[in-house]
Short mmCIF file of C-alpha atoms and ligand atoms in Angstrom, two decimals:
data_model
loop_
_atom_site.label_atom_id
_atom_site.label_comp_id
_atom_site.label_asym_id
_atom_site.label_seq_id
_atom_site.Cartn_x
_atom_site.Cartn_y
_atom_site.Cartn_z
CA UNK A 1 -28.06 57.02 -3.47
CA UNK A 2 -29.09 60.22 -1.74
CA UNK A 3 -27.97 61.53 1.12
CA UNK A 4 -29.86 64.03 3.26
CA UNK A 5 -28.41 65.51 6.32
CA UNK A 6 -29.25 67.60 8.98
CA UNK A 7 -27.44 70.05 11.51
CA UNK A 8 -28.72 72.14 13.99
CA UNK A 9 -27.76 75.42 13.03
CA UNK A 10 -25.33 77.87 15.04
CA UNK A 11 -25.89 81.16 15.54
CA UNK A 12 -22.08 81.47 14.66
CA UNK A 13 -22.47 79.19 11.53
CA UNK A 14 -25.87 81.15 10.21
CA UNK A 15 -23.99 84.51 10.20
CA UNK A 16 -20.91 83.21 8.53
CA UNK A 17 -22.94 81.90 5.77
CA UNK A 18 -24.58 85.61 5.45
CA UNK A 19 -21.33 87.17 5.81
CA UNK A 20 -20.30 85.32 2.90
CA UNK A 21 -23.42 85.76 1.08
CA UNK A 22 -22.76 89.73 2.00
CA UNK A 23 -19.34 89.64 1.02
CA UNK A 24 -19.78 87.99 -2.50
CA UNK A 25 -22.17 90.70 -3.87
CA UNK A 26 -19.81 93.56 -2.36
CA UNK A 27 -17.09 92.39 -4.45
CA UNK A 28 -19.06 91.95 -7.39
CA UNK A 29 -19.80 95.85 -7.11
CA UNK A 30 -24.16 94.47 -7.89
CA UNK A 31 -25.28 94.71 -4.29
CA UNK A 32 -28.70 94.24 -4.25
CA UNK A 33 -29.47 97.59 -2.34
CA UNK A 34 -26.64 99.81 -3.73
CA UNK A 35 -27.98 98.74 -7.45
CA UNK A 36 -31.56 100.10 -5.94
CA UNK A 37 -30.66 102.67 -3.08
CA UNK A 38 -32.93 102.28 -0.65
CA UNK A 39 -36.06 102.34 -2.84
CA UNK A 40 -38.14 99.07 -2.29
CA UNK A 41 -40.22 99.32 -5.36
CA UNK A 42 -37.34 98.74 -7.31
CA UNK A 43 -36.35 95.40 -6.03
CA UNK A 44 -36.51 92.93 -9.05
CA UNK A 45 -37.36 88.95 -8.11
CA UNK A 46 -36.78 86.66 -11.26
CA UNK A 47 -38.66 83.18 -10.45
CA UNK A 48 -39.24 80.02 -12.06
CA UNK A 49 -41.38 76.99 -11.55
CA UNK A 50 -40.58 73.67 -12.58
CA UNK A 51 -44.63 73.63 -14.51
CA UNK A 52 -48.09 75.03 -13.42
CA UNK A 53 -49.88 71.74 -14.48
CA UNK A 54 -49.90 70.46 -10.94
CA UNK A 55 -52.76 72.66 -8.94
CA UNK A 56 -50.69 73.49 -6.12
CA UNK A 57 -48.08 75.36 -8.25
CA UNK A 58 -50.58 78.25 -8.97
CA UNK A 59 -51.24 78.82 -5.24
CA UNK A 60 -47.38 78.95 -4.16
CA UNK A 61 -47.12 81.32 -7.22
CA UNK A 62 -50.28 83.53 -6.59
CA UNK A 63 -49.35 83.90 -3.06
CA UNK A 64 -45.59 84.48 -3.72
CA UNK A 65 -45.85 87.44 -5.81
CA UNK A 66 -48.63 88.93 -3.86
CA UNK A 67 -47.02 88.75 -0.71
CA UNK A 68 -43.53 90.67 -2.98
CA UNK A 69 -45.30 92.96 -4.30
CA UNK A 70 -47.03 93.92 -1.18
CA UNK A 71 -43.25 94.55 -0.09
CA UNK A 72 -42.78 96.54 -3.14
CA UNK A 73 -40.79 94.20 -4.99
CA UNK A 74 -41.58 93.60 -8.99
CA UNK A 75 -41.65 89.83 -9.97
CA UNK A 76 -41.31 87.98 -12.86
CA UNK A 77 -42.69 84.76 -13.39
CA UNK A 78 -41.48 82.08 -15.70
CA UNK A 79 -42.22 78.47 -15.77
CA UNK A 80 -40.18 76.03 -17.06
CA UNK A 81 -42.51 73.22 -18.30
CA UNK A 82 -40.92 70.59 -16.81
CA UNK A 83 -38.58 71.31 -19.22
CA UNK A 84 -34.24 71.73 -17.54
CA UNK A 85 -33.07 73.36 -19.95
CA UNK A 86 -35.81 76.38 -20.33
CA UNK A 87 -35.03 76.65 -16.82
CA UNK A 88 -31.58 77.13 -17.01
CA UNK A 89 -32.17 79.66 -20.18
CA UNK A 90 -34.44 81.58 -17.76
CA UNK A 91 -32.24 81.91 -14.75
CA UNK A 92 -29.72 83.09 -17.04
CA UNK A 93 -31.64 85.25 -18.47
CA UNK A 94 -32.81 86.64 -15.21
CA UNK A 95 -28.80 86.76 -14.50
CA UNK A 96 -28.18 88.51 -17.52
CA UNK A 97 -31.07 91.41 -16.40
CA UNK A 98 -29.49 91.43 -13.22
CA UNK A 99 -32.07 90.43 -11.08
CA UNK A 100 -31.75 91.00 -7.36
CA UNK A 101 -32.87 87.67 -6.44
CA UNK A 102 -33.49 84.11 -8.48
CA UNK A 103 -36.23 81.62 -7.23
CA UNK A 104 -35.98 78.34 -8.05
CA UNK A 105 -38.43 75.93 -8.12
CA UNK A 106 -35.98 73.24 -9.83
CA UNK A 107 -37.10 70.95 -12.07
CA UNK A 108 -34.24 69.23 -11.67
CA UNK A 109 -32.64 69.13 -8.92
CA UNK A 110 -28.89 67.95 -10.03
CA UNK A 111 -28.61 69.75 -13.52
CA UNK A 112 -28.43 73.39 -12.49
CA UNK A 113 -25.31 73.86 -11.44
CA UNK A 114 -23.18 76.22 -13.38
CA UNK A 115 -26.37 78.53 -14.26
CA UNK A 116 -26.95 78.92 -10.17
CA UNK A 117 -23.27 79.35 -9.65
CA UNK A 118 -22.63 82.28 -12.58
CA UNK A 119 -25.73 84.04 -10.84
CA UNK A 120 -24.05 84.02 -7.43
CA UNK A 121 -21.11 84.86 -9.03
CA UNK A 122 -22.62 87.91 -10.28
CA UNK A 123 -23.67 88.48 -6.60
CA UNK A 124 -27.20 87.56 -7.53
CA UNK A 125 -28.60 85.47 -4.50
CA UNK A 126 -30.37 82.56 -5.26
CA UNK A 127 -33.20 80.42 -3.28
CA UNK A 128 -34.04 76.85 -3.40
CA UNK A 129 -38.17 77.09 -3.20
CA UNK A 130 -39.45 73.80 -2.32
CA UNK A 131 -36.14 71.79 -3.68
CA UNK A 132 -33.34 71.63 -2.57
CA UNK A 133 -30.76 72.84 -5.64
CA UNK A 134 -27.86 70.18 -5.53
CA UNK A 135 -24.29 70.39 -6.26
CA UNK A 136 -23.93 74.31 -5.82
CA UNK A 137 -24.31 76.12 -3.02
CA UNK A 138 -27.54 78.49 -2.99
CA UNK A 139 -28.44 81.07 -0.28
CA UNK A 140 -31.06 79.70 1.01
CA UNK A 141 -33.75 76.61 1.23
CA UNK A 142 -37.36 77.29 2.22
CA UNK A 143 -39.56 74.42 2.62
CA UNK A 144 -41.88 72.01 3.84
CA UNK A 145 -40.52 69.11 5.52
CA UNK A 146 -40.60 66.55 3.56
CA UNK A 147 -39.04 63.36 5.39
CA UNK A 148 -41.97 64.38 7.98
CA UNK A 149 -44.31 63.56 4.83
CA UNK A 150 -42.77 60.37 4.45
CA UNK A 151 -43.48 59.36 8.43
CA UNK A 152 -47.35 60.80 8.10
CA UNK A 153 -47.80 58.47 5.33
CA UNK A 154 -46.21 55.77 7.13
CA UNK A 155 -48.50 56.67 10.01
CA UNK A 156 -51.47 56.72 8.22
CA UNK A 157 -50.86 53.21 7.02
CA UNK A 158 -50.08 51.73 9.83
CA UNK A 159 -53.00 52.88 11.61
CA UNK A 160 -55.52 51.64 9.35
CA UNK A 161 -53.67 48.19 8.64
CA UNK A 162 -51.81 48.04 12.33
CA UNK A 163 -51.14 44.37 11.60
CA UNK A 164 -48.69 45.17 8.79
CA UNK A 165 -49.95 43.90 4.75
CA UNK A 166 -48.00 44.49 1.34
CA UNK A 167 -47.07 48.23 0.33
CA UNK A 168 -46.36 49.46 -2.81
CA UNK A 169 -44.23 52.54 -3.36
CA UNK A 170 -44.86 54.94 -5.97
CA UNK A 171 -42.22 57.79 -5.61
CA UNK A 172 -41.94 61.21 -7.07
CA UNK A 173 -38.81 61.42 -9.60
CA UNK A 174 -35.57 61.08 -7.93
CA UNK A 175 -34.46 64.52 -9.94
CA UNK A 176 -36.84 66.23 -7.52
CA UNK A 177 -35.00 66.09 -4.06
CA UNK A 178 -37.92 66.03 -1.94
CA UNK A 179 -38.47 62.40 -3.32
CA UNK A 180 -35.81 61.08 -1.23
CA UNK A 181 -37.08 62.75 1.97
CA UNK A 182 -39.94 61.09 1.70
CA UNK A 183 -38.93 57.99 0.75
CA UNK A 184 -36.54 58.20 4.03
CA UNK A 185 -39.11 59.01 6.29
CA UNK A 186 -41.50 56.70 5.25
CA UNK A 187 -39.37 53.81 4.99
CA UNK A 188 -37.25 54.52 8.28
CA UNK A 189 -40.86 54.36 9.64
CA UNK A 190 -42.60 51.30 8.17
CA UNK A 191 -39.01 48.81 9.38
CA UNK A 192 -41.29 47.03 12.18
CA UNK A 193 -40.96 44.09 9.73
CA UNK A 194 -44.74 43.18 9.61
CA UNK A 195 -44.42 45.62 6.41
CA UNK A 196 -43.79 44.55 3.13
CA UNK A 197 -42.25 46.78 0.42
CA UNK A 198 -43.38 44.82 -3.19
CA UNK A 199 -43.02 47.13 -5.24
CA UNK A 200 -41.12 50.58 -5.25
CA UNK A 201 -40.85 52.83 -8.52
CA UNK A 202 -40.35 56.29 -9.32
CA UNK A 203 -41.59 58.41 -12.01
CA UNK A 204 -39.19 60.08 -14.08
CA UNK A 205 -41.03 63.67 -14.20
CA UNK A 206 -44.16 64.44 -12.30
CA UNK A 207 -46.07 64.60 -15.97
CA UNK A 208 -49.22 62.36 -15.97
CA UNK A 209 -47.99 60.18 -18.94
CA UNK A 210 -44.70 59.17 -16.65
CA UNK A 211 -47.10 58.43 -13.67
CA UNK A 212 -49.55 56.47 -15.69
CA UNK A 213 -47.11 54.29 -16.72
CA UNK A 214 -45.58 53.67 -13.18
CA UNK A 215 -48.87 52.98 -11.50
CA UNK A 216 -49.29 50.21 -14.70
CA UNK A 217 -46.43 48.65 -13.93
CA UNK A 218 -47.02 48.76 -9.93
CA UNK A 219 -50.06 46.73 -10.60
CA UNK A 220 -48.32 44.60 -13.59
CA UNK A 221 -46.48 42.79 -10.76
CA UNK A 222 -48.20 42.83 -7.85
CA UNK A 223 -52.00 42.50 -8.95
CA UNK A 224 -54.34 41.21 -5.96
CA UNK A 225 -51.39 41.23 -3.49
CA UNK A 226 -51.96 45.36 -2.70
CA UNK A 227 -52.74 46.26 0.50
CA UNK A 228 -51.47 49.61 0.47
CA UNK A 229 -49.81 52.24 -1.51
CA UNK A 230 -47.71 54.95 -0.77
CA UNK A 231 -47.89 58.08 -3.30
CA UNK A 232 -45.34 60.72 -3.92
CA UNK A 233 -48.17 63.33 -4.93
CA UNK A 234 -52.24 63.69 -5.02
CA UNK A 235 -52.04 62.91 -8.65
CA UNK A 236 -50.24 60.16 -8.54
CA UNK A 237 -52.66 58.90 -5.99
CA UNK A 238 -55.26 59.51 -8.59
CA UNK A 239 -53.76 57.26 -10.88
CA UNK A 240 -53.65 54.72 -8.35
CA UNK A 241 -57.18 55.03 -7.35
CA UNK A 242 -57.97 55.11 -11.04
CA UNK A 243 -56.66 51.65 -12.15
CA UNK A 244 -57.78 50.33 -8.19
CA UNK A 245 -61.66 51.12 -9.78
CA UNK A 246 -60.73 49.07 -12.69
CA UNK A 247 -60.24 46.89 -10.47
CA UNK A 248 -63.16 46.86 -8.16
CA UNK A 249 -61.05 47.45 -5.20
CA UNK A 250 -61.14 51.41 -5.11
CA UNK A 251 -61.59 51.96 -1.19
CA UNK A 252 -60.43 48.54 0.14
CA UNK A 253 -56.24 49.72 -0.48
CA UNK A 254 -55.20 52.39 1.76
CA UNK A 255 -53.95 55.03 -0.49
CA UNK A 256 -52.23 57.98 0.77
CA UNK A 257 -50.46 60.79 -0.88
CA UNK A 258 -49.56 64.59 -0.73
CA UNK A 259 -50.62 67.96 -1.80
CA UNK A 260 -54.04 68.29 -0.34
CA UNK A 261 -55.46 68.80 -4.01
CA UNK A 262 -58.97 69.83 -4.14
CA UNK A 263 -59.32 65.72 -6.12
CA UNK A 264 -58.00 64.37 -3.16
CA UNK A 265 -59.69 65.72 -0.61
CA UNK A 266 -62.85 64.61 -2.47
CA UNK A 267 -61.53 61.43 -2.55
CA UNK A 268 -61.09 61.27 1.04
CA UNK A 269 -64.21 61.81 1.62
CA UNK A 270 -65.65 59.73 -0.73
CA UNK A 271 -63.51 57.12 0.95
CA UNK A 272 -61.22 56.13 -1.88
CA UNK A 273 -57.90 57.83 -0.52
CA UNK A 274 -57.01 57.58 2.68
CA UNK A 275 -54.68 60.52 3.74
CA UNK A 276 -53.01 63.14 1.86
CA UNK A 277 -50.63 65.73 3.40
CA UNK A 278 -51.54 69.16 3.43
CA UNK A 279 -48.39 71.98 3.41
CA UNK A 280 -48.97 75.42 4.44
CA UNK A 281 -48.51 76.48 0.61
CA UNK A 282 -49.78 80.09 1.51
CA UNK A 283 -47.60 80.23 4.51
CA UNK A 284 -44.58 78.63 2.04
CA UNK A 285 -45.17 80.69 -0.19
CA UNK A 286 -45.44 84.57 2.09
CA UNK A 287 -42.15 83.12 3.98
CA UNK A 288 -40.53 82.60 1.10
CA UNK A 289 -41.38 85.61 -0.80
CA UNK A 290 -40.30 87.85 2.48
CA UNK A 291 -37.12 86.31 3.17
CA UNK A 292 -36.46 86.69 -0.94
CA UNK A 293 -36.96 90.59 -0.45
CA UNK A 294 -35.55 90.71 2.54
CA UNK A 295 -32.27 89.37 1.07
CA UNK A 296 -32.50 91.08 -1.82
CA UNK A 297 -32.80 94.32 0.00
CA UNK A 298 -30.64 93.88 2.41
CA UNK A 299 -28.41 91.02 2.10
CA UNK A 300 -30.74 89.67 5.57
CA UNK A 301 -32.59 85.86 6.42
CA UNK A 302 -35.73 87.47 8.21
CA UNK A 303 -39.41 87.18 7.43
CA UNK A 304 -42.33 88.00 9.75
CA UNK A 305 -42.77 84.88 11.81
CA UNK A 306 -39.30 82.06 12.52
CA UNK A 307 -39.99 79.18 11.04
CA UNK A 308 -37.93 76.41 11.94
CA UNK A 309 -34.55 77.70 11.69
CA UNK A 310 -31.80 75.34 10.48
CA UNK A 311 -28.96 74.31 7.82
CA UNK A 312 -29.66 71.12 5.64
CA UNK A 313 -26.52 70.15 3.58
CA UNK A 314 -26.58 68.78 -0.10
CA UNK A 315 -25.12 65.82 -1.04
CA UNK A 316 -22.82 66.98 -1.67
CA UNK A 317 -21.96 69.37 1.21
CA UNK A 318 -23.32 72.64 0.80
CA UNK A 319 -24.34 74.07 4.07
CA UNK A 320 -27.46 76.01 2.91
CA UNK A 321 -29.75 78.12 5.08
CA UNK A 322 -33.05 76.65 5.96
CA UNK A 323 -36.80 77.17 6.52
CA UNK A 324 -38.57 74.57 6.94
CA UNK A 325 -42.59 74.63 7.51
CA UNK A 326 -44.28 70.98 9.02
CA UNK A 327 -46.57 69.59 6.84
CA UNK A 328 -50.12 68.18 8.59
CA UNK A 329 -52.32 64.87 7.65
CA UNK A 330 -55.16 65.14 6.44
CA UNK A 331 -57.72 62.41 6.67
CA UNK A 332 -61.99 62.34 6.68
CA UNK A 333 -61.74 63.24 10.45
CA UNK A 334 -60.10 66.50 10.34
CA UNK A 335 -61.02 67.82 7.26
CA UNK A 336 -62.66 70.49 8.44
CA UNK A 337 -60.48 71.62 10.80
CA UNK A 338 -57.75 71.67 8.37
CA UNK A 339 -58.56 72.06 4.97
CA UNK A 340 -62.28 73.41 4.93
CA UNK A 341 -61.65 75.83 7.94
CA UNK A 342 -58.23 77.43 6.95
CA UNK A 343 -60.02 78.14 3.82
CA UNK A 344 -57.76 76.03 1.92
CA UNK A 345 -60.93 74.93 -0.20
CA UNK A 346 -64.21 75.32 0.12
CA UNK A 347 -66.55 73.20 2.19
CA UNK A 348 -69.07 73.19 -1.16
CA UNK A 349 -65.88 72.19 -3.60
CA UNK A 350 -64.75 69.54 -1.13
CA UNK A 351 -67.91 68.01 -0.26
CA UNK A 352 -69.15 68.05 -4.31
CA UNK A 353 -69.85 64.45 -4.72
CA UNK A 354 -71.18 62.96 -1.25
CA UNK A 355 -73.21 66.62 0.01
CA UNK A 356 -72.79 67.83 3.59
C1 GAL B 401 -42.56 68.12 -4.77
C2 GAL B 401 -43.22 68.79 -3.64
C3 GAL B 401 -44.56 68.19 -3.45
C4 GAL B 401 -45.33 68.22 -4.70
C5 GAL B 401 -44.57 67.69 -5.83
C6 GAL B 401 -45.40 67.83 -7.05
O1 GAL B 401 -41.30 68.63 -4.93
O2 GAL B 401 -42.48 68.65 -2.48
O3 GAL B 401 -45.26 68.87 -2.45
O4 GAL B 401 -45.70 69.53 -4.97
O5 GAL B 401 -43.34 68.32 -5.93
O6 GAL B 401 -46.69 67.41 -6.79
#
């Protein structure tokens, strides 16, 4: 059902798409930097998260407002609960106060069309954090890629079971774009035909009683017949793990997921979870918070360091700017390296239950 695809980007292309983006607040007469003269410290960033509940949330948000205000922009933080329409009220009441840039960290994906579209309209530019906004065209996409997810996973599995086995899928909600990616990559990666797909759901929200529910019906049909499963997100893979206990089994299923959650990471080296992906949250999070001041300011894509450069397109054919940071596996080997060195968490925190 969805669609992802990639150009490489033009020069020509990228500053057409800022031209336009230029153009549309001049008309409007709200130009970012004419509202606020040249004075940074008046730059206002309105932002919204799709729910804090989820550890890594706190980090991208931390991180993103630090790295603004640093640049002498003012931010204000909403979150939306997991909850579409308080998101929509709050972008349009961040429209309404004239904002010089909207984040969004959508909570779903497909239903924030018109609210995204009145901002621009207003000349109000608006960036897809993490997700990529659907349907409307927004001014920009900053990421981590997530169909590269999807093929770590797929690696990781393969590598501990090279002679193929039974996998089940439990996907992020398909409202959340980034499901789809990873669901691409990982399936476009497991077609040797040794692997078995038995089961594939998704949950409908990434709240735990939606999860719960999809990991008890994974194991409804397929009891016994596991030998690996594929999770959209660390907490998911904690459900999984969970009911695998119950089941005595906890460390003989290959269980992968993302997020690099401080509960995963345990896992891992506890030996219950295989793999999770880490993403460069802090590094997600500065980028994004630069190029959103930078735009703001200026009506300019630039942050410190170039990311990947590129265009993804909705589904429905929005060319939309893009950033996209590569995510890294993390398993017991490199641990260290990754996670414990980069200060991501602490060696103490990771190591809680088996010492070091
Ligand atoms: C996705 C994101 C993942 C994860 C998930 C919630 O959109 O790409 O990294 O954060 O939301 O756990």
């Amino acid at each position: 059902m969805m669609r992802r695809m990639r150009i490489s980007i033009t020069s020509a292309l990228l500053a057409s798409l800022l031209l336009t983006a230029c153009a549309e607040r001049k008309q409007d007469g709200t130009e970012a930097s004419e509202q606020s003269g040249q004075d940074a410290s008046k730059i206002r960033i309105g932002i919204t998260f799709d729910t804090f509940v989820l550890e890594r949330w706190i980090r991208d948000r931390d991180v993103f407002v630090d790295t603004a205000q640093k640049m002498g922009a003012e931010v204000d933080v909403q979150t939306a609960n997991g909850d579409v329409q308080t998101q929509k009220e709050q972008i349009r009441k961040f429209a309404d106060e004239n904002m010089d840039a909207i984040v969004v960290v959508a909570t779903d994906c497909y239903l924030l069309t018109d609210e995204v579209e009145d901002a621009r309209e207003k000349g109000i530019p608006v960036i897809s954090y993490d997700r990529l906004i659907q349907d409307v065209q927004t001014d920009l996409y900053v990421t981590v890629d997530s169909e590269a997810v999807g093929m770590l996973m797929a690696q990781n599995i393969q590598d501990n079971l090279p002679d193929g086995g039974n996998v089940v899928m439990i996907c992020g909600p398909e409202m959340d774009s980034n499901s789809a990616d990873i669901v691409n990559g990982f399936e476009n990666s497991l077609q040797d035909g040794s692997w078995n797909v038995i089961y594939k759901g998704y949950v409908e929200s990434w709240a735990a009683e939606n999860s719960v529910k999809v990991v008890a019906d994974a194991f409804a049909g397929t009891d016994g017949r596991i030998d690996a499963i594929m999770c959209g997100n660390d907490g998911l893979a904690g459900y999984a793990i969970r009911s695998l206990s119950e089941r005595q089994l906890a460390g003989d299923v290959v269980v992968v997921g993302q997020d690099a959650d401080l509960e995963a990471c345990q896992r891992i080296v506890e030996g219950t979870q295989s793999m999770t992906v880490y993403k460069p949250i802090n590094d997600l999070a500065r980028t994004a918070a630069e190029y959103t001041v930078n735009l703001a300011r200026d009506g300019v894509l630039s942050g410190s360091d170039s990311p990947e450069s590129d265009v993804k397109e909705t589904e429905d054919g929005h060319a939309v700017p893009y950033v996209g940071l590569e995510p890294v596996a993390v398993t017991a080997e490199n641990m260290d390296s990754v996670i414990v060195d980069s200060g991501f968490h602490s060696r103490e925190e990771v190591y809680l239950n088996v010492g070091n």
